[in-house]
mmCIF file of C-alpha atoms in Angstrom:
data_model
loop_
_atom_site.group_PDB
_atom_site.id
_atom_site.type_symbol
_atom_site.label_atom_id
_atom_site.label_comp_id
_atom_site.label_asym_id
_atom_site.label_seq_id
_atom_site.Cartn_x
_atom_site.Cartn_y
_atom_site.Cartn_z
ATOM 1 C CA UNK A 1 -49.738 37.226 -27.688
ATOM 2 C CA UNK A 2 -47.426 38.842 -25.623
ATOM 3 C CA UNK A 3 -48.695 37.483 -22.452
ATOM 4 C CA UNK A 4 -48.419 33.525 -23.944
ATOM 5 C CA UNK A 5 -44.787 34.622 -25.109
ATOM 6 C CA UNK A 6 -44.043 35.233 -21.390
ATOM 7 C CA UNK A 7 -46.061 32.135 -20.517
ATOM 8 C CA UNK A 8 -43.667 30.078 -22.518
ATOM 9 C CA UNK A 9 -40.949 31.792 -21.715
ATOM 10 C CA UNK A 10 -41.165 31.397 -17.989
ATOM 11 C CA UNK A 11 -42.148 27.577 -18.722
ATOM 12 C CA UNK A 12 -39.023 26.520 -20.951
ATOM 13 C CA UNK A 13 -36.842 28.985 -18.507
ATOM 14 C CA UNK A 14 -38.071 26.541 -15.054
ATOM 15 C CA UNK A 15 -37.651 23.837 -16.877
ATOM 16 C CA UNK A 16 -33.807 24.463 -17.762
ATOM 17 C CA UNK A 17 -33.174 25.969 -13.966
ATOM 18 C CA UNK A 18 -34.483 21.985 -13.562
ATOM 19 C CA UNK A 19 -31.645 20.778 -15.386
ATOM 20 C CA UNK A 20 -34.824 18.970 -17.142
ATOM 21 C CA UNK A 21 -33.770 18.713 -20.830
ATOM 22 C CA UNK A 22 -35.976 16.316 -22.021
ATOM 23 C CA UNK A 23 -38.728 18.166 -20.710
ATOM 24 C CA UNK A 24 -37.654 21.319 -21.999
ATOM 25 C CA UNK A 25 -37.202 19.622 -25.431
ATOM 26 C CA UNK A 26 -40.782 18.068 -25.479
ATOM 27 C CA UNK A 27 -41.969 21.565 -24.648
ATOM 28 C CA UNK A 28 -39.950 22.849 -27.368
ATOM 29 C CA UNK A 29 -40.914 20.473 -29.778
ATOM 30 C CA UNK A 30 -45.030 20.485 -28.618
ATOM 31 C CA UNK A 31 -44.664 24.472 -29.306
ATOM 32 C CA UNK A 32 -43.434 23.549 -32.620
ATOM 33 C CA UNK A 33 -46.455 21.249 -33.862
ATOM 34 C CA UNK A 34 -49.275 23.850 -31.886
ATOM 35 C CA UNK A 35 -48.245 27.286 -32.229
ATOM 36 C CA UNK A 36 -45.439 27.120 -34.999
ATOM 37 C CA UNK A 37 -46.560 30.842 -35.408
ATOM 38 C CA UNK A 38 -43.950 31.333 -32.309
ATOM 39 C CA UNK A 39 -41.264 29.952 -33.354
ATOM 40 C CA UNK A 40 -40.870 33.022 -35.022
ATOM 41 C CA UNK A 41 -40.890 35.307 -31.999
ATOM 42 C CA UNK A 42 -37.057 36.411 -31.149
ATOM 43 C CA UNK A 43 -37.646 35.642 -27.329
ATOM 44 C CA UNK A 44 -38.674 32.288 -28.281
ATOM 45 C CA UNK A 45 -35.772 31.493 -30.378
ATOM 46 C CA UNK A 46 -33.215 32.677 -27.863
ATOM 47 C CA UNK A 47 -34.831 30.071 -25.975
ATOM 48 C CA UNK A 48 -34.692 27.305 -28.305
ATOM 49 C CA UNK A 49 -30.969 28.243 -28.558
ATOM 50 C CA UNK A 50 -30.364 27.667 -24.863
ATOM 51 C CA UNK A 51 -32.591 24.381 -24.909
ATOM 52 C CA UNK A 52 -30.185 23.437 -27.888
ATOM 53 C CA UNK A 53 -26.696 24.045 -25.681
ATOM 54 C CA UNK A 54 -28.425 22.522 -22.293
ATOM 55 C CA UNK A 55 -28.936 19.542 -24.559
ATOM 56 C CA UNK A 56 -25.340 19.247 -25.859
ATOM 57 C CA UNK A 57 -24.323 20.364 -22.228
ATOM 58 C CA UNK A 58 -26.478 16.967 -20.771
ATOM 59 C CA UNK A 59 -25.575 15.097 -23.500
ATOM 60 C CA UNK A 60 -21.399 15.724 -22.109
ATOM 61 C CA UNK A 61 -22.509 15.251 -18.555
ATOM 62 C CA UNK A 62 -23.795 11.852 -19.570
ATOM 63 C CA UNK A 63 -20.679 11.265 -21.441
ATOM 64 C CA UNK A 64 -18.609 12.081 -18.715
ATOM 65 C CA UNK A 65 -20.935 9.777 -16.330
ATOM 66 C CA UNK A 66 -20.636 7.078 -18.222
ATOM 67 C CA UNK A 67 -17.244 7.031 -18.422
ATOM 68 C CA UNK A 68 -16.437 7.813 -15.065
ATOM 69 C CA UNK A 69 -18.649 4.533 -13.819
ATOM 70 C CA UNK A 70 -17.096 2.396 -16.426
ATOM 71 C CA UNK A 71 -13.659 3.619 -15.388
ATOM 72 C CA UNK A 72 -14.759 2.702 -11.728
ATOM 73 C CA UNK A 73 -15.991 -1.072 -13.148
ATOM 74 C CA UNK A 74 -12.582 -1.469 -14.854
ATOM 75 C CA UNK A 75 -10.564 -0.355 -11.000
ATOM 76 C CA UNK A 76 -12.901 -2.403 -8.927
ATOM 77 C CA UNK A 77 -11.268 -5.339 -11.196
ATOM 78 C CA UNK A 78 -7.805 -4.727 -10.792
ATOM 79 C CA UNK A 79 -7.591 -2.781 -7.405
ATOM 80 C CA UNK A 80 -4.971 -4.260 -4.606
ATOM 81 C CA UNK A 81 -3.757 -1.791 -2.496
ATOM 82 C CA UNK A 82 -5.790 0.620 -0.336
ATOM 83 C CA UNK A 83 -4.458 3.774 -2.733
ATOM 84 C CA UNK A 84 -6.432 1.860 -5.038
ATOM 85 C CA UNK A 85 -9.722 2.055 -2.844
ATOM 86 C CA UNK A 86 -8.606 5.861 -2.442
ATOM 87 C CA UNK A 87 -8.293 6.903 -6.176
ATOM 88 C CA UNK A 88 -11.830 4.615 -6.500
ATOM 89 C CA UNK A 89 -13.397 6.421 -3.958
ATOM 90 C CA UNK A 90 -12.553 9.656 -5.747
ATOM 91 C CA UNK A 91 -13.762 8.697 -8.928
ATOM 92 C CA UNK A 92 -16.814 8.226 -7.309
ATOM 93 C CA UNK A 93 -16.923 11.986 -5.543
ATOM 94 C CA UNK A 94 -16.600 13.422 -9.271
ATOM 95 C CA UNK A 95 -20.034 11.833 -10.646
ATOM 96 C CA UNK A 96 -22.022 13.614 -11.066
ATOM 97 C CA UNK A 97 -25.471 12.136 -10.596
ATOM 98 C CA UNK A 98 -28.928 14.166 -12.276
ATOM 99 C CA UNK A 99 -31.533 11.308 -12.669
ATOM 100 C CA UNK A 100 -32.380 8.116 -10.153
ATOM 101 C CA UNK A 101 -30.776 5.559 -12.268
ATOM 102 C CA UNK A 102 -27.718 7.556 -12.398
ATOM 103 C CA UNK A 103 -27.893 7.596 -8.419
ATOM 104 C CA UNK A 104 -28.627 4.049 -8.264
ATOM 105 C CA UNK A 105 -25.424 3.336 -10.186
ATOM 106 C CA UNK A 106 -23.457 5.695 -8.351
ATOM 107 C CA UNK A 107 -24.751 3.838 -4.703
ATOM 108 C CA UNK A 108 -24.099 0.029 -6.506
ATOM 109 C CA UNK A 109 -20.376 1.419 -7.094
ATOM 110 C CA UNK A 110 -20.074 2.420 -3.432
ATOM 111 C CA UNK A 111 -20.754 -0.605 -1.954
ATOM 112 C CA UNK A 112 -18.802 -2.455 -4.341
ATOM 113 C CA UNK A 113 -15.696 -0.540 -3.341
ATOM 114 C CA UNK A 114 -16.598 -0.853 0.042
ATOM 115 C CA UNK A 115 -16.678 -4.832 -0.227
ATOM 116 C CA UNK A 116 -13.635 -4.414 -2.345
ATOM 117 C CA UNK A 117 -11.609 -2.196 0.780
ATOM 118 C CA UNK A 118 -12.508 -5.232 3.054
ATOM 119 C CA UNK A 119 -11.402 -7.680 0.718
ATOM 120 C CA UNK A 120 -8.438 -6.323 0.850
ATOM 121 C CA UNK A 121 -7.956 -5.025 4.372
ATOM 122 C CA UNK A 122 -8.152 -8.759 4.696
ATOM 123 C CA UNK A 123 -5.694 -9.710 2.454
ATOM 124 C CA UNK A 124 -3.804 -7.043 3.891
ATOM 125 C CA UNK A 125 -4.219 -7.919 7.387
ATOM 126 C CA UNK A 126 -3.538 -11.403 6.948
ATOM 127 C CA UNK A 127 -0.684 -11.485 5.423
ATOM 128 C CA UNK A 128 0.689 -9.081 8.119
ATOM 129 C CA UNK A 129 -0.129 -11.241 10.539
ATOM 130 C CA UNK A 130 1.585 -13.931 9.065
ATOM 131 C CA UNK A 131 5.007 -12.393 9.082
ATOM 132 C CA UNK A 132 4.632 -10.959 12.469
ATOM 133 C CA UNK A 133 3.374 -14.332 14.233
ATOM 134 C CA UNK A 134 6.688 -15.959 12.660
ATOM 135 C CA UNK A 135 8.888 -13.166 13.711
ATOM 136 C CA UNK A 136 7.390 -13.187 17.169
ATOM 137 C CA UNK A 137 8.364 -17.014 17.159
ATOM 138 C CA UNK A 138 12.030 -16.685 16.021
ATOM 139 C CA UNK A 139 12.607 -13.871 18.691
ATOM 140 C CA UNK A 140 10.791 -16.215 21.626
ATOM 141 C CA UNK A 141 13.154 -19.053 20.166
ATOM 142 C CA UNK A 142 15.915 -16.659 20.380
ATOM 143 C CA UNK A 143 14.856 -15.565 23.961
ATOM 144 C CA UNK A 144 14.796 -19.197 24.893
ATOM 145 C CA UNK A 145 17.916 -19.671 24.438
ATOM 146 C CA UNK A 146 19.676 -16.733 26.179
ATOM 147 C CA UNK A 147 19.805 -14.076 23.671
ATOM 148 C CA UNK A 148 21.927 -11.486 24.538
ATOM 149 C CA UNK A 149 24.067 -10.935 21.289
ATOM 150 C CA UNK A 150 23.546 -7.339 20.670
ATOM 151 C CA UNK A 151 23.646 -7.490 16.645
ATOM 152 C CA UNK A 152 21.154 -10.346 16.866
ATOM 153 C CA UNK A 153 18.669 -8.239 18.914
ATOM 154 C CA UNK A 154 19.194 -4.969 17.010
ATOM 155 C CA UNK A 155 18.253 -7.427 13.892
ATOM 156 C CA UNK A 156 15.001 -7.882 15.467
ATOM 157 C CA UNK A 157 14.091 -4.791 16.528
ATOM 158 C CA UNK A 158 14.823 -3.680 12.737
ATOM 159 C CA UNK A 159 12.188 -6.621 11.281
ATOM 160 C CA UNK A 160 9.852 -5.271 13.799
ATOM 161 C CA UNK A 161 10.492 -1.761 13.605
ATOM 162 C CA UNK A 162 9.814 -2.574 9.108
ATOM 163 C CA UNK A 163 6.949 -4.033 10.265
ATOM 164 C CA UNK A 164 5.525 -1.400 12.234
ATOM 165 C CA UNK A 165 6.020 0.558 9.434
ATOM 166 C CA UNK A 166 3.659 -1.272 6.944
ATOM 167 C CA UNK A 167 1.525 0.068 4.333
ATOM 168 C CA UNK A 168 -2.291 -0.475 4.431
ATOM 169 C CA UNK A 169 -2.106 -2.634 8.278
ATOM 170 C CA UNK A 170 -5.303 -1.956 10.390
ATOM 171 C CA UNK A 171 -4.125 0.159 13.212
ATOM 172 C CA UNK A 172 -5.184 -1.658 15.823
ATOM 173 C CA UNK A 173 -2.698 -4.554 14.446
ATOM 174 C CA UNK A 174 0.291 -2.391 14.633
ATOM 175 C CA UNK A 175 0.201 -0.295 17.872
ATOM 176 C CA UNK A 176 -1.616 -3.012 19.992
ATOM 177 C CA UNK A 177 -0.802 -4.431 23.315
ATOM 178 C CA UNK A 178 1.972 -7.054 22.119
ATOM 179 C CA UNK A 179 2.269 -5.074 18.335
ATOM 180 C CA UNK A 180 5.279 -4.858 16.657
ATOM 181 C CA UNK A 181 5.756 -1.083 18.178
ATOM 182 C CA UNK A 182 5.266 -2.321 21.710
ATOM 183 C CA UNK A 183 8.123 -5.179 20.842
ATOM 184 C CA UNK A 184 10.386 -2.230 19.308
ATOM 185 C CA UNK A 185 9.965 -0.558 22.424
ATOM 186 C CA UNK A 186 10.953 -3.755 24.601
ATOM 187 C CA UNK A 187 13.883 -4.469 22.645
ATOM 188 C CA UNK A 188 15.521 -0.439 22.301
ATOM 189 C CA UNK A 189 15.168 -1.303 26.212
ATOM 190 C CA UNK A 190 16.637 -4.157 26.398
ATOM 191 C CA UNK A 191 19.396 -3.612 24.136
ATOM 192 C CA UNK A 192 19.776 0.104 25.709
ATOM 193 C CA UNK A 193 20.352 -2.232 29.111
ATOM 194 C CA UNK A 194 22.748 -4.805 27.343
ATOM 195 C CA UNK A 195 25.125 -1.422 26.111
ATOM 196 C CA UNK A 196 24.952 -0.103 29.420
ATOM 197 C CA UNK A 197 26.463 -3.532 31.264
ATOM 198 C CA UNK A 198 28.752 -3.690 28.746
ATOM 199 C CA UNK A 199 29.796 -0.214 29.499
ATOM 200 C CA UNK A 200 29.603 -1.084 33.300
ATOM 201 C CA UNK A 201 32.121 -4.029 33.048
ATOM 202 C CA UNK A 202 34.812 -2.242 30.938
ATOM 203 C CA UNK A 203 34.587 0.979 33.397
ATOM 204 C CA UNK A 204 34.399 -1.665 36.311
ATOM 205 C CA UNK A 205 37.610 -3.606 34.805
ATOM 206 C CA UNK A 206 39.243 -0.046 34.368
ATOM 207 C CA UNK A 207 38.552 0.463 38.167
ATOM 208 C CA UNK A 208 40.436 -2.918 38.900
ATOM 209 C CA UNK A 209 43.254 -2.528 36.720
ATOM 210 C CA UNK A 210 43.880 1.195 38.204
ATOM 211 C CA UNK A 211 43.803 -0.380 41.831
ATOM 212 C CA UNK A 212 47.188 0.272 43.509
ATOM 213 C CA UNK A 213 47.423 4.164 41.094
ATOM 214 C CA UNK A 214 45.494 6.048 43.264
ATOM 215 C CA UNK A 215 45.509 8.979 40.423
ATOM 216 C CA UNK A 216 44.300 6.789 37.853
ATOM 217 C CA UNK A 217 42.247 4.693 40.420
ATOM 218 C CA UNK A 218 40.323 7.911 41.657
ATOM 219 C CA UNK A 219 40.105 9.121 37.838
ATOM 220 C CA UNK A 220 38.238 5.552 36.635
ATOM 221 C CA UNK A 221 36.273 5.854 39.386
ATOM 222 C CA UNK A 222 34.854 9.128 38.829
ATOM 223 C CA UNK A 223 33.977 8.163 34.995
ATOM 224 C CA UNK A 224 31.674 5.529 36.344
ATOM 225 C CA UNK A 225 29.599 7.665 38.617
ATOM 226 C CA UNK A 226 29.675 10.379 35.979
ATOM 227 C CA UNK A 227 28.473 7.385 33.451
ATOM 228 C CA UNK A 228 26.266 6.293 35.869
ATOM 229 C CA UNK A 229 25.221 8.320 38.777
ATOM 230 C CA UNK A 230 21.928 6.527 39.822
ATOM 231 C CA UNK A 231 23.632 2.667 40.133
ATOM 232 C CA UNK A 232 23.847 1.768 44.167
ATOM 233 C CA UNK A 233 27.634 1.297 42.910
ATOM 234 C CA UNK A 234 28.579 4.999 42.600
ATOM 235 C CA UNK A 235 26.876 5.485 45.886
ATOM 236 C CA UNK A 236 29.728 2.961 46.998
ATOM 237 C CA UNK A 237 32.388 4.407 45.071
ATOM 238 C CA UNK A 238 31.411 7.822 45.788
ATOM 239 C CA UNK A 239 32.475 7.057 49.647
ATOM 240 C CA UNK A 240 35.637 5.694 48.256
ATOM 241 C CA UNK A 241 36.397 8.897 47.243
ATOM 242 C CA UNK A 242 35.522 10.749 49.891
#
């Protein structure tokens, strides 16, 4: 007797280290209808009594599974932004799969978010797209026509800076040859250039007006080769003042 209480024992005890309830029950209950002599034995019940709590453990798994994949249904249907995709994608980490149907299900949701993240990557992406090409146009229209109105150009370099900034954008779309970075980067220079001739012509005016003060002539000439001590003109006015 004692070795077939050990026998089942060790059988109901591999079968819960399985997570295998349902085999562990159908043990339980095939013990019950051919040797109901042992559901007597202590060792036996304790066992039952775990078989009980794996089942009510499974049966909250399952609970929790189920939920989880029809919380996952419900997202795929109303997700629109790529934290969307994210907080689907964890979802989808915390199942927690036990049988083949449950990993079927969990490998049906993951392509379904995938299809969903390039459905809207798309979206995404195109409507980016759309904005830049238009901005790209005004500014070559602008360009066309001799921009060099500081305000104007600092007004594009803030719609391209925004939309180097945007949520979600493939990468590739914002730091590419020709992006809206790479225009950012033309425009700081070009404005940068713009300030500095204006800057050139009031210290060069300065330089006139002082002509005949040789104080205040050699003073306005020093602030422009201090202002700007790599033009060829400070060369030229740095001989003046020697």
């Amino acid at each position: 007797e004692n070795e077939a209480i050990a026998e089942h024992m060790s059988a109901l005890t591999a079968l819960l280290d399985r997570h295998d309830v349902e085999a562990a029950e159908a043990y339980a209950d095939t013990l019950q209808k051919e040797q109901p002599d042992m559901l007597q034995v202590p060792q036996i019940q304790a066992m039952l009594v775990l078989v009980g709590r794996a089942r009510q453990d499974e049966d909250s798994r399952q609970k929790l599974f189920s939920d989880g994949r029809q919380a996952i249904e419900s997202g795929l249907t109303t997700a629109s932004r790529m934290a969307d995709i994210a907080n689907l994608r964890s979802q989808l980490d915390a199942l927690n799969p036990k049988n083949e149907a449950e990993s079927r299900d969990v490998e049906r949701l993951g392509n379904e978010i995938g299809k969903k993240h390039e459905r809207i990557q798309k979206l995404v992406d195109d409507a980016f797209t759309a904005n830049f090409q238009k901005a790209v146009e005004e500014y070559h229209s602008a360009e066309t026509g001799g921009l060099t109105d500081v305000r104007v150009l600092e007004d594009f370099r803030q719609r391209f800076r925004d939309l180097s900034n945007a949520e979600d954008v493939s990468p590739e779309l914002i730091a590419g040859s020709s992006g809206p970075k790479d225009l950012v980067a033309r425009l700081d220079a070009r404005i940068s250039e713009l300030n500095d001739q204006a800057i050139q012509g009031q210290l060069i005016q300065g330089i006139t007006n002082s002509v005949g003060a040789l104080p205040n002539y050699r003073t306005a000439i020093d602030t422009y080769v201090k202002q700007f001590p790599k033009h060829p003109l400070s060369l030229h006015f740095q001989n003046l003042l020697q």
